[in-house]
JSON list of C-alpha atoms in Angstrom, two decimals:
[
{"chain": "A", "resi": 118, "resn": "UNK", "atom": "CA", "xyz": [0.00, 0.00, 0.00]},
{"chain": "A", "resi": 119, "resn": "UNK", "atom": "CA", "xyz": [0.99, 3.47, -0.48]},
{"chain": "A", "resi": 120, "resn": "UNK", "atom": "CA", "xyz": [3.31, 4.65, 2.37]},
{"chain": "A", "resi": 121, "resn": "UNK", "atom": "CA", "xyz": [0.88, 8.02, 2.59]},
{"chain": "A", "resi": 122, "resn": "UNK", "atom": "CA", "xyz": [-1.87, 6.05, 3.03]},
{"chain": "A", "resi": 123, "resn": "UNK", "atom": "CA", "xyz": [-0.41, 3.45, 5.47]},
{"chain": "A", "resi": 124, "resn": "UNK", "atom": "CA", "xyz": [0.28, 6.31, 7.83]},
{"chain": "A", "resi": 125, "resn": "UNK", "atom": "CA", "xyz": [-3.08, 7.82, 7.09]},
{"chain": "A", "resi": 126, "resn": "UNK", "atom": "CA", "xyz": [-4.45, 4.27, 8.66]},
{"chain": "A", "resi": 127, "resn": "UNK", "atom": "CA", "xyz": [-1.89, 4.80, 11.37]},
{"chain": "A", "resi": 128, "resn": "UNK", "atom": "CA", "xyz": [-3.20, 8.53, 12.21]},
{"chain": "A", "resi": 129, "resn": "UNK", "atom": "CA", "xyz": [-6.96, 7.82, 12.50]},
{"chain": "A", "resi": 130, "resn": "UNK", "atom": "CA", "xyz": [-6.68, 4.10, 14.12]},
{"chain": "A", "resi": 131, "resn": "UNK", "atom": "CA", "xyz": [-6.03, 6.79, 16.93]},
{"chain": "A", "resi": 132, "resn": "UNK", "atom": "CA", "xyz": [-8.75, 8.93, 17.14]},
{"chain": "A", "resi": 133, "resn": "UNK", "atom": "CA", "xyz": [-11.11, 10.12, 14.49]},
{"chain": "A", "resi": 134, "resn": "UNK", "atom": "CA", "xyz": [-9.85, 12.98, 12.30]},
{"chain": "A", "resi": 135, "resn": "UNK", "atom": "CA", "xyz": [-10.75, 15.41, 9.50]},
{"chain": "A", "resi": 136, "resn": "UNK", "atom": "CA", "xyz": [-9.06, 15.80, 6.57]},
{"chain": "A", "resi": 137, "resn": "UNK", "atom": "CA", "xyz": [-7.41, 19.39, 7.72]},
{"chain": "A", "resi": 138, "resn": "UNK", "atom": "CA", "xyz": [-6.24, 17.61, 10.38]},
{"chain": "A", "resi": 139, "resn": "UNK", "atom": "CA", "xyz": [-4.66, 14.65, 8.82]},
{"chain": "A", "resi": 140, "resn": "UNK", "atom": "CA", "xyz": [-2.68, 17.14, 6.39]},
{"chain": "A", "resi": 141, "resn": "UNK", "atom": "CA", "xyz": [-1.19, 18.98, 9.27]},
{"chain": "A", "resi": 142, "resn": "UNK", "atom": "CA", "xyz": [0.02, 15.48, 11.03]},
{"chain": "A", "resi": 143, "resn": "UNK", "atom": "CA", "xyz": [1.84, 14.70, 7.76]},
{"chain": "A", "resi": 144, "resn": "UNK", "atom": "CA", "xyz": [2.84, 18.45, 6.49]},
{"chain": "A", "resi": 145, "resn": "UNK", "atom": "CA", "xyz": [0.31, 17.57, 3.30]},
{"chain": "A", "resi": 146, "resn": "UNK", "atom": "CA", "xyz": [-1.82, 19.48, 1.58]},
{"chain": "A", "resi": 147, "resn": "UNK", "atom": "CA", "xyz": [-5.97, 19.10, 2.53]},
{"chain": "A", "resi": 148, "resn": "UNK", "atom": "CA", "xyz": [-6.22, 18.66, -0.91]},
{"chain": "A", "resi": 149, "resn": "UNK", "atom": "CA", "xyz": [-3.50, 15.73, -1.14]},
{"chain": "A", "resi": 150, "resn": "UNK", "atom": "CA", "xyz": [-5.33, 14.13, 1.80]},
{"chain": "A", "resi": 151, "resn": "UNK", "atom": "CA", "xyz": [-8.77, 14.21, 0.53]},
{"chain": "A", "resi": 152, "resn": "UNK", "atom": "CA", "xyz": [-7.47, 12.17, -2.78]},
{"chain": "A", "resi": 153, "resn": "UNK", "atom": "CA", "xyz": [-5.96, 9.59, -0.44]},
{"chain": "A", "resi": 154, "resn": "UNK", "atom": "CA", "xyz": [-9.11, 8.77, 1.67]},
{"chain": "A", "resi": 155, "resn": "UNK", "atom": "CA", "xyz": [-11.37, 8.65, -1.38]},
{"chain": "A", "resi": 156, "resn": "UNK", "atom": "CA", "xyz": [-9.16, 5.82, -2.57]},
{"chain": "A", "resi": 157, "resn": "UNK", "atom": "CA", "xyz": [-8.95, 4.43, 1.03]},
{"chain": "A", "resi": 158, "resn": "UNK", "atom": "CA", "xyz": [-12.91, 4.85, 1.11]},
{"chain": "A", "resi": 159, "resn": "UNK", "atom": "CA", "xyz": [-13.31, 3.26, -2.32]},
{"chain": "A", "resi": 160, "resn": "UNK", "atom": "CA", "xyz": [-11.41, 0.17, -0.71]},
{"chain": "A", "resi": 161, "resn": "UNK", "atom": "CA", "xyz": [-13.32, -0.17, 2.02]},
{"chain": "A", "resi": 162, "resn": "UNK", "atom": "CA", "xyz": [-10.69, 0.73, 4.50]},
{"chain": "A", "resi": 163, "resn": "UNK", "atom": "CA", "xyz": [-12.36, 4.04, 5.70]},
{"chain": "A", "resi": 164, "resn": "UNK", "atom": "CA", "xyz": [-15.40, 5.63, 6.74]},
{"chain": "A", "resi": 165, "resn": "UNK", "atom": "CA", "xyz": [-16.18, 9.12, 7.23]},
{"chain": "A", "resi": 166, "resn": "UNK", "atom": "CA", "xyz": [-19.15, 10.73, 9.13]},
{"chain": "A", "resi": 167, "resn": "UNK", "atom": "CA", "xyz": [-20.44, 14.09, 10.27]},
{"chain": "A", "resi": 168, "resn": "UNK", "atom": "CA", "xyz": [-19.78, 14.34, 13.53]},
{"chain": "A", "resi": 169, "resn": "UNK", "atom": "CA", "xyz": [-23.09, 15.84, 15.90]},
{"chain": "A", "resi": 170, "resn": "UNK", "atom": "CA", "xyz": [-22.67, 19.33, 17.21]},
{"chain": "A", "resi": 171, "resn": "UNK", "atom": "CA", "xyz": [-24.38, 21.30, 20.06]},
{"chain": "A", "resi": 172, "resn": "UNK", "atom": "CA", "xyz": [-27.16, 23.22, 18.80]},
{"chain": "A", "resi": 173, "resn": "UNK", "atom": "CA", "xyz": [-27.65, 24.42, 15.14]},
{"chain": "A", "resi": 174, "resn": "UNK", "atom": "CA", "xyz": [-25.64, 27.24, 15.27]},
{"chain": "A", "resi": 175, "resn": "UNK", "atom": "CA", "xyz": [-22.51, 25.47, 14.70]},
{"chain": "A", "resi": 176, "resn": "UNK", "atom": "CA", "xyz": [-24.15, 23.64, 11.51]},
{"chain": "A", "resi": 177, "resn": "UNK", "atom": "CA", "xyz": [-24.68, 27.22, 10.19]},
{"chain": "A", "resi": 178, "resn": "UNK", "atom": "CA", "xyz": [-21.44, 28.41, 9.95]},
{"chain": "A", "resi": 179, "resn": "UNK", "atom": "CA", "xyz": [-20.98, 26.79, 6.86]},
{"chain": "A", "resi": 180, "resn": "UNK", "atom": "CA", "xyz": [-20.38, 23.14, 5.24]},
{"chain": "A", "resi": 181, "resn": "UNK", "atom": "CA", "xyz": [-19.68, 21.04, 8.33]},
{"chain": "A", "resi": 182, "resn": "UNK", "atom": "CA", "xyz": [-16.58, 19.05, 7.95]},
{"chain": "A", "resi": 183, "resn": "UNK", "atom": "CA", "xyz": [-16.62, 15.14, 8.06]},
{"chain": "A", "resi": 184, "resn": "UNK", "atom": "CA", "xyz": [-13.70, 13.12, 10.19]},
{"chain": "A", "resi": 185, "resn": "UNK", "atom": "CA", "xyz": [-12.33, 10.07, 8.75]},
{"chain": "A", "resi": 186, "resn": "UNK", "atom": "CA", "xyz": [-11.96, 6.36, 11.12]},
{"chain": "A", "resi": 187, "resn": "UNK", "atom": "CA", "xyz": [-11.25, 2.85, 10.64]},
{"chain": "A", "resi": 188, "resn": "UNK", "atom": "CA", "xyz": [-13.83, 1.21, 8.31]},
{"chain": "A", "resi": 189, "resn": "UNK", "atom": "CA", "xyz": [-14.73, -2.53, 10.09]},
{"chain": "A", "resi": 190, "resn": "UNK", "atom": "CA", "xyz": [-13.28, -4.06, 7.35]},
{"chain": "A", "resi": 191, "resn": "UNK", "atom": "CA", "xyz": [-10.08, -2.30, 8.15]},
{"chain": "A", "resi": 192, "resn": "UNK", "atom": "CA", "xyz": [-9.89, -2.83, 11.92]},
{"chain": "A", "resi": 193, "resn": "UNK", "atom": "CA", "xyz": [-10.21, -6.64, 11.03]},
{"chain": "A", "resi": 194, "resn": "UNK", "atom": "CA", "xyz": [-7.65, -6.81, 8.58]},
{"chain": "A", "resi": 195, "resn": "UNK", "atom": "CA", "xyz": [-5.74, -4.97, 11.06]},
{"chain": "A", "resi": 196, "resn": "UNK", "atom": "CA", "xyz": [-6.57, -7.44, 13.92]},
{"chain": "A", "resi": 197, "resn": "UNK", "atom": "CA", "xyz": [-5.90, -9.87, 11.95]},
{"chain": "A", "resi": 198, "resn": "UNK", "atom": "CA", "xyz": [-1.98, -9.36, 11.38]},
{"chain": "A", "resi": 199, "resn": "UNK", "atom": "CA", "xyz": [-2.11, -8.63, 14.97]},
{"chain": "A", "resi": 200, "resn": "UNK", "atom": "CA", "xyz": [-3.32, -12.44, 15.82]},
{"chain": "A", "resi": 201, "resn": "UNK", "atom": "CA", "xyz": [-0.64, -13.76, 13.32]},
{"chain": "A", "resi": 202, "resn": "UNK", "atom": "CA", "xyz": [2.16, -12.30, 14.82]},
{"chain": "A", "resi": 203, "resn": "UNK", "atom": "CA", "xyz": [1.02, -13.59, 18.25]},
{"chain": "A", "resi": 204, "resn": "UNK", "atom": "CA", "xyz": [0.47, -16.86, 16.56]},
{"chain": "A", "resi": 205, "resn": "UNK", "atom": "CA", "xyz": [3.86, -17.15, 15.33]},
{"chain": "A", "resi": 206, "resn": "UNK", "atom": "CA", "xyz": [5.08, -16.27, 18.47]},
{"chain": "A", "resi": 207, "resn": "UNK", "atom": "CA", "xyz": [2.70, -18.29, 20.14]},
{"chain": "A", "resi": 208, "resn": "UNK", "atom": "CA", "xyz": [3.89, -21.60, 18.44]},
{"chain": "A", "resi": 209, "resn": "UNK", "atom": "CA", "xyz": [7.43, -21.09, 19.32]},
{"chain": "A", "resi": 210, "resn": "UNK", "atom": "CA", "xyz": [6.93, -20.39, 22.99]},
{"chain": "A", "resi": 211, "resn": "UNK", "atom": "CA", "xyz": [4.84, -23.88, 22.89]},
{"chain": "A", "resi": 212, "resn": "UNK", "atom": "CA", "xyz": [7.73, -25.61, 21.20]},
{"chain": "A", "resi": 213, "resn": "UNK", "atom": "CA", "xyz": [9.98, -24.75, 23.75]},
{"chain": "A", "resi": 214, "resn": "UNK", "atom": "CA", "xyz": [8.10, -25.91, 26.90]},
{"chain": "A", "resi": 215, "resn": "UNK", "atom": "CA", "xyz": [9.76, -28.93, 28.41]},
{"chain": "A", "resi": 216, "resn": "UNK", "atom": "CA", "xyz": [8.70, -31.89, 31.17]},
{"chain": "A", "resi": 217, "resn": "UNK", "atom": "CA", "xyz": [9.75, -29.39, 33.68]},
{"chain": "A", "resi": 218, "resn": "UNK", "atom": "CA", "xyz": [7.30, -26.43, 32.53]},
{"chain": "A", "resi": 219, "resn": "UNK", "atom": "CA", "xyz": [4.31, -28.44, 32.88]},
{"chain": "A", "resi": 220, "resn": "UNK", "atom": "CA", "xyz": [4.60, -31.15, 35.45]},
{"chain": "A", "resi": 221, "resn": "UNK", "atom": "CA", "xyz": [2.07, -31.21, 37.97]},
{"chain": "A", "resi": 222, "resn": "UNK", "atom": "CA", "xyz": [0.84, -27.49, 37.06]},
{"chain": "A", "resi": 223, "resn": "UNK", "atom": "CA", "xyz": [-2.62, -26.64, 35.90]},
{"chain": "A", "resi": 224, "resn": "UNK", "atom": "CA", "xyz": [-3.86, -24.66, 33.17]},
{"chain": "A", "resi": 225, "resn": "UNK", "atom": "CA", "xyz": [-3.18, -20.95, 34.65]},
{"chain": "A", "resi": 226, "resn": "UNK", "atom": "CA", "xyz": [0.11, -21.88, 35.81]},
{"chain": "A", "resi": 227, "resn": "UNK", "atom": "CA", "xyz": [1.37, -23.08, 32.46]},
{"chain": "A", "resi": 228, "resn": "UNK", "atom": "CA", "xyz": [-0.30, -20.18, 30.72]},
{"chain": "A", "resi": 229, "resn": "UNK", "atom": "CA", "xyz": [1.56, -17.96, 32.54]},
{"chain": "A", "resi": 230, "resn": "UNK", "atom": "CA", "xyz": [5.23, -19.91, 31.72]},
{"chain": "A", "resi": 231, "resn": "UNK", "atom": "CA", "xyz": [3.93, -19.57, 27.92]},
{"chain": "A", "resi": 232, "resn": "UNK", "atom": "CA", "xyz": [3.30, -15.75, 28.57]},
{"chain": "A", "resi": 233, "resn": "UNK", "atom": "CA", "xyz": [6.83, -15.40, 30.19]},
{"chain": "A", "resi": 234, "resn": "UNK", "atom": "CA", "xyz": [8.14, -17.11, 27.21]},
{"chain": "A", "resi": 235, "resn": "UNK", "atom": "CA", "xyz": [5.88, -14.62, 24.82]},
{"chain": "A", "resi": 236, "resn": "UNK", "atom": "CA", "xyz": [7.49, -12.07, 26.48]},
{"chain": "A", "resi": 237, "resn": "UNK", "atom": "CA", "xyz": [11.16, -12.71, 26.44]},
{"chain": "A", "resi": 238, "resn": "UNK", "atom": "CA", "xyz": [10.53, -13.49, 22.83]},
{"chain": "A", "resi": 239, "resn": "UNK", "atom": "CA", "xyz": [9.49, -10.10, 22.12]},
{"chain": "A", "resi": 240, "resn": "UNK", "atom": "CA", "xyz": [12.49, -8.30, 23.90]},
{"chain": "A", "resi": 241, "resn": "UNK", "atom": "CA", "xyz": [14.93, -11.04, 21.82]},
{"chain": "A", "resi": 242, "resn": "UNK", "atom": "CA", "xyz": [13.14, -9.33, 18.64]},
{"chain": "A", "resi": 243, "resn": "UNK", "atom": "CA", "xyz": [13.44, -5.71, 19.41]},
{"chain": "A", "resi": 244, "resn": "UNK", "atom": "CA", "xyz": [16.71, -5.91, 22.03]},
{"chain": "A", "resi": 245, "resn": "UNK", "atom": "CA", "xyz": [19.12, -5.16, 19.19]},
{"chain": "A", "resi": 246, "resn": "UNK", "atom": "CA", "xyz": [17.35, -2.19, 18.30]},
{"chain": "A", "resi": 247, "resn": "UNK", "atom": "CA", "xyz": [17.60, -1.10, 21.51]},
{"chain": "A", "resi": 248, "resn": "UNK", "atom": "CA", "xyz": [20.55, 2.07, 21.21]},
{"chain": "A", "resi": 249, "resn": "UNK", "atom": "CA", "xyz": [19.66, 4.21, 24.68]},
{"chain": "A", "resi": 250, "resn": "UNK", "atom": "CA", "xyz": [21.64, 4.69, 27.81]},
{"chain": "A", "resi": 251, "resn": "UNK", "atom": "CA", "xyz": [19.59, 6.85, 29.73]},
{"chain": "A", "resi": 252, "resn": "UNK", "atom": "CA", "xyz": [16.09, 6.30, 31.61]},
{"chain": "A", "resi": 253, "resn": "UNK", "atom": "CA", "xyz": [14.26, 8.52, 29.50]},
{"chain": "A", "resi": 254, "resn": "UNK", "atom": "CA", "xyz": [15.73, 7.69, 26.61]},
{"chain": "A", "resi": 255, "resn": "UNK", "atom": "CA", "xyz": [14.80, 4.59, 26.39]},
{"chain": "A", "resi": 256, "resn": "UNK", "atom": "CA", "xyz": [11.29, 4.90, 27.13]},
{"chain": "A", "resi": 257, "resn": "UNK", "atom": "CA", "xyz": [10.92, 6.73, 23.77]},
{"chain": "A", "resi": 258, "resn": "UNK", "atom": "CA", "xyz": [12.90, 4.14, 22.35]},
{"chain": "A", "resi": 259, "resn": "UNK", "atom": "CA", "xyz": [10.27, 1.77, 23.79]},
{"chain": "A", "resi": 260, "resn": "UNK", "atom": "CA", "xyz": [7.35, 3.35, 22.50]},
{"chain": "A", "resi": 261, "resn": "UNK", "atom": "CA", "xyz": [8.87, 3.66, 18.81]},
{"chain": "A", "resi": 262, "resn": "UNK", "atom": "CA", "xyz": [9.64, -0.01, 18.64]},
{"chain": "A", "resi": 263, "resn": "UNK", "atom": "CA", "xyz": [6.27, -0.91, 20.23]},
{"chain": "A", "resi": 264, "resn": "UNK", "atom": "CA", "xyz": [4.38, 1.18, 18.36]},
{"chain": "A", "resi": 265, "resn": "UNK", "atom": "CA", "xyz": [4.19, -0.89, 15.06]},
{"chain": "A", "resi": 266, "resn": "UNK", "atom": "CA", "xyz": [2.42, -3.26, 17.28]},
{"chain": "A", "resi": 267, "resn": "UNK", "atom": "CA", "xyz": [-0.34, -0.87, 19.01]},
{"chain": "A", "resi": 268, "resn": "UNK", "atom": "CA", "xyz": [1.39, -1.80, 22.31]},
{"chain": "A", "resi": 269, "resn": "UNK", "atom": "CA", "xyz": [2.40, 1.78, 23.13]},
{"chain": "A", "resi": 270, "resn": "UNK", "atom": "CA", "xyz": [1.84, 5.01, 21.95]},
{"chain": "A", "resi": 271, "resn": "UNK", "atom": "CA", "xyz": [2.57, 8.04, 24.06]},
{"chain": "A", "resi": 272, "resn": "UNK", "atom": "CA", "xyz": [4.14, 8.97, 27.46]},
{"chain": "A", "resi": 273, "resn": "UNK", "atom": "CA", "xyz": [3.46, 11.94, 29.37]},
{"chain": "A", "resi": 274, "resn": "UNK", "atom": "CA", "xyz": [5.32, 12.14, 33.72]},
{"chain": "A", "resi": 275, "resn": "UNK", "atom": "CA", "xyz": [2.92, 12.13, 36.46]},
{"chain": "A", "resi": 276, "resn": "UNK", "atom": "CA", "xyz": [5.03, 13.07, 39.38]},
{"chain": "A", "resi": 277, "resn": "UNK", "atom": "CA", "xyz": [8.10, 10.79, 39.79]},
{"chain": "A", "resi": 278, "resn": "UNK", "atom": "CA", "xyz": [6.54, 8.34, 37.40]},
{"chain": "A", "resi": 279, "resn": "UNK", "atom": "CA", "xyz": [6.27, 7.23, 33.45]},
{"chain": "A", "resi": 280, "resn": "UNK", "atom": "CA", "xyz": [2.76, 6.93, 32.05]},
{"chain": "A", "resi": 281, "resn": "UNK", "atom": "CA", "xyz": [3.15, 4.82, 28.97]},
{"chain": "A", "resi": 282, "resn": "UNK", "atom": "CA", "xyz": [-0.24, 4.32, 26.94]},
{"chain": "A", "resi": 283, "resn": "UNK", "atom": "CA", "xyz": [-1.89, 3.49, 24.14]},
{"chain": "A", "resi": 284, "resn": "UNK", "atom": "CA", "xyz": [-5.63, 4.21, 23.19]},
{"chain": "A", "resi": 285, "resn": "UNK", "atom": "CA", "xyz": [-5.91, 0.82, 21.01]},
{"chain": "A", "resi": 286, "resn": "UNK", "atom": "CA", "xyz": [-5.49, -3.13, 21.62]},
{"chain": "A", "resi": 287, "resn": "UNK", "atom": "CA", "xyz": [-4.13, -4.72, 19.22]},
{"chain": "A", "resi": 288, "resn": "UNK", "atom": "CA", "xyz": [-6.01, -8.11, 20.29]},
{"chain": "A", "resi": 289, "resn": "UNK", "atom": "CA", "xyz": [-8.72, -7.12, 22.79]},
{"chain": "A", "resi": 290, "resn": "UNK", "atom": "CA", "xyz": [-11.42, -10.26, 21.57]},
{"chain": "A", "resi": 291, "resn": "UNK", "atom": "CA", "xyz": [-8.71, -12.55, 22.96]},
{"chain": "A", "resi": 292, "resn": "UNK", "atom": "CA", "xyz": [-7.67, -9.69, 26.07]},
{"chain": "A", "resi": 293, "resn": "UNK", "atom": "CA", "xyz": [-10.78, -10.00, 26.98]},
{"chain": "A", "resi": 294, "resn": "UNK", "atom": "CA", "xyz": [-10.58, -13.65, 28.05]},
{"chain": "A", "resi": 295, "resn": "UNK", "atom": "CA", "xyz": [-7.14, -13.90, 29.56]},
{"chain": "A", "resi": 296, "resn": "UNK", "atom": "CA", "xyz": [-4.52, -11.50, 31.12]},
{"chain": "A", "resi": 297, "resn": "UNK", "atom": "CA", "xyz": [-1.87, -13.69, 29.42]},
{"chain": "A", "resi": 298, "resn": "UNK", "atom": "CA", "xyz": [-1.24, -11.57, 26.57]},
{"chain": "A", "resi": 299, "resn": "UNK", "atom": "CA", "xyz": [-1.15, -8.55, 27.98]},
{"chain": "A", "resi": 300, "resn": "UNK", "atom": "CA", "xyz": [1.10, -9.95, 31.36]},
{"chain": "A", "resi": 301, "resn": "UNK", "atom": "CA", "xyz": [3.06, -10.67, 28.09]},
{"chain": "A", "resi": 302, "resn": "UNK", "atom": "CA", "xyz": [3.13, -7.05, 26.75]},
{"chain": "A", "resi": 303, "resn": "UNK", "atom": "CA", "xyz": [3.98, -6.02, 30.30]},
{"chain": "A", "resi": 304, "resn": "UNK", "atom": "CA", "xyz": [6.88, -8.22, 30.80]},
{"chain": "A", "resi": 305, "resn": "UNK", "atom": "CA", "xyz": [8.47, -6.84, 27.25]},
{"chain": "A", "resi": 306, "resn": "UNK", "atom": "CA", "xyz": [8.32, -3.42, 28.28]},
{"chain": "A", "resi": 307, "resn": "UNK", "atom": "CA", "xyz": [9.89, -4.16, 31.60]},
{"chain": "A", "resi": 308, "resn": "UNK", "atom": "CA", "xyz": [12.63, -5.99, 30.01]},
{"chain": "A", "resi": 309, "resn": "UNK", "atom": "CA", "xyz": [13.60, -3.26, 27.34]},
{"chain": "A", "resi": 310, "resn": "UNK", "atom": "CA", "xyz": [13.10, -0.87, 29.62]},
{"chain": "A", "resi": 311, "resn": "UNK", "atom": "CA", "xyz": [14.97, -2.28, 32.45]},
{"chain": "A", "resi": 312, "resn": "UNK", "atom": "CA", "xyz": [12.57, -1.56, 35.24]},
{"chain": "A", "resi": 313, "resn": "UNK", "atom": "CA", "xyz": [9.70, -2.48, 36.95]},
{"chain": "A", "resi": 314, "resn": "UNK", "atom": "CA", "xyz": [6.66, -2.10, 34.68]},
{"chain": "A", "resi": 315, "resn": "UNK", "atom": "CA", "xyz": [3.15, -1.91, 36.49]},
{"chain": "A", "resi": 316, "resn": "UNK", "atom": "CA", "xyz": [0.09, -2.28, 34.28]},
{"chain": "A", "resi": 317, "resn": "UNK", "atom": "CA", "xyz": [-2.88, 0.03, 36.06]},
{"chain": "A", "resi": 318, "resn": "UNK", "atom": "CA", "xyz": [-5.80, -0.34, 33.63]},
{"chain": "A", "resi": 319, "resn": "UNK", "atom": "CA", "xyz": [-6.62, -2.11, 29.78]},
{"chain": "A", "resi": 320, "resn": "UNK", "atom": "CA", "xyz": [-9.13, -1.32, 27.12]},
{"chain": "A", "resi": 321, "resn": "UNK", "atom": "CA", "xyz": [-9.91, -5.30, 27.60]},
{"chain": "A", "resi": 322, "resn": "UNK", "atom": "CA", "xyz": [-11.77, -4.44, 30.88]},
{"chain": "A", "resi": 323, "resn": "UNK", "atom": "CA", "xyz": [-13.26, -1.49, 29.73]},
{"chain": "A", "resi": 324, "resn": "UNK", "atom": "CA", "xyz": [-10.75, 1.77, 30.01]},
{"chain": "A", "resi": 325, "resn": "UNK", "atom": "CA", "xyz": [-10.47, 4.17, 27.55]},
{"chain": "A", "resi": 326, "resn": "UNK", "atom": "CA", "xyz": [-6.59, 3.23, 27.00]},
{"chain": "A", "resi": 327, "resn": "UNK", "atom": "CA", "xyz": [-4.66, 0.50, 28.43]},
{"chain": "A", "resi": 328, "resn": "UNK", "atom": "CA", "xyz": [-1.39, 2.05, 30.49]},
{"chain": "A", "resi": 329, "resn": "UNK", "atom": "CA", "xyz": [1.63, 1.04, 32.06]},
{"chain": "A", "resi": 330, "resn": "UNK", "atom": "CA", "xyz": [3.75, 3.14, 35.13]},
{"chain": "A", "resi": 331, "resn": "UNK", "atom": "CA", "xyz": [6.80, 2.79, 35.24]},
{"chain": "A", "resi": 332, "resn": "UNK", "atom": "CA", "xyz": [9.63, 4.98, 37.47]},
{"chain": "A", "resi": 333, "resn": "UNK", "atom": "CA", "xyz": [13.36, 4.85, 37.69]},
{"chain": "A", "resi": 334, "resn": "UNK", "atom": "CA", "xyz": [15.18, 3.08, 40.57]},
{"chain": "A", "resi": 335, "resn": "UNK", "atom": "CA", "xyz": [18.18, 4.61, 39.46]},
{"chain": "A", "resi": 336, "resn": "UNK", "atom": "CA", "xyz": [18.48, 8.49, 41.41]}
]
């Protein structure tokens, strides 16, 4: 796909945006941008709607503008590449549990071995990639390399600690049914990061984002 488009997708899997908006995000022109979602919205991959205003007064100020989002076709196609990279990673975590892993555990307790291996899996991926000395540095590290997966997407400090977030999950059908995944995602981040990573809330269980806290032991 056209790399424009691709980080059209990107920009509006976030949040739901006009086409003024989009051309600012990428330094495009409105015009430019409009040309890309009608061929996105001939495909099927976006959907754009008028978004409801208080009162008519703000309807008479002229043609109101539409915002652009994910068509459902697009979020599952989406999903979808999401579930086979977990898959993938899934089968060789299996492949490498031994006699020992299992013996005389149950069902949770092996789960969460399998999500420890999902997780060291993912740091052995993105470790060499890994280029920052300092804290902060590579926490924005973190959140680039992450962020091709809809793991993480912004930071911002509250007080002494890191608020890492992201307002999409990746696989939240499967989320939904078991914390393995994202105990998983958690792990990853605390292993590139090199710190103790506390996940607070998900999108599985109903929050607007899902967020990790994270703060430096190092003073």
């Amino acid at each position: 796909m056209n790399e424009t488009r691709e980080q059209i997708l990107g920009l509006i899997e976030l949040q739901e945006l006009s086409a003024v908006a989009i051309a600012t995000e990428l330094n495009l022109s409105p015009g430019a941008v409009r040309r890309h979602l009608d061929l996105l919205v001939a495909d099927d991959l976006v959907t754009s709607h008028i978004p409801l205003r208080s009162g008519d007064t703000a309807r008479s100020r002229g043609r109101p503008s539409s915002v652009y989002r994910l068509s459902d076709t697009s979020e599952m196609l989406r999903s979808a590449m999401d579930y086979r990279r977990l898959l993938g990673r899934l089968a060789i975590a299996l492949q490498e549990l031994n006699e020992e892993d299992i013996s005389g555990k149950d069902g949770t307790q092996i789960l969460e071995i399998v999500s420890t291996k999902l997780a060291h899996l993912m740091f052995s991926e993105y470790k060499s990639d890994m280029r920052a000395k300092s804290f902060e540095a590579k926490i924005v590290e973190v959140i680039s390399l992450l962020s091709g997966e809809g793991i993480l997407r912004s930071v911002h400090t509250d007080g002494d600690e890191y608020v890492l977030s992201t307002p999409t999950c990746p696989i939240k059908s499967l989320s939904k049914t078991t914390r393995a995944v994202c105990e998983a995602d958690r792990q990853a981040i605390e292993l590139l990061i090199g710190e103790k990573v506390t996940q607070v809330q998900t999108i599985a269980k109903g929050a607007a984002t899902c967020e990790y806290r994270v703060c430096s032991t190092i003073r």
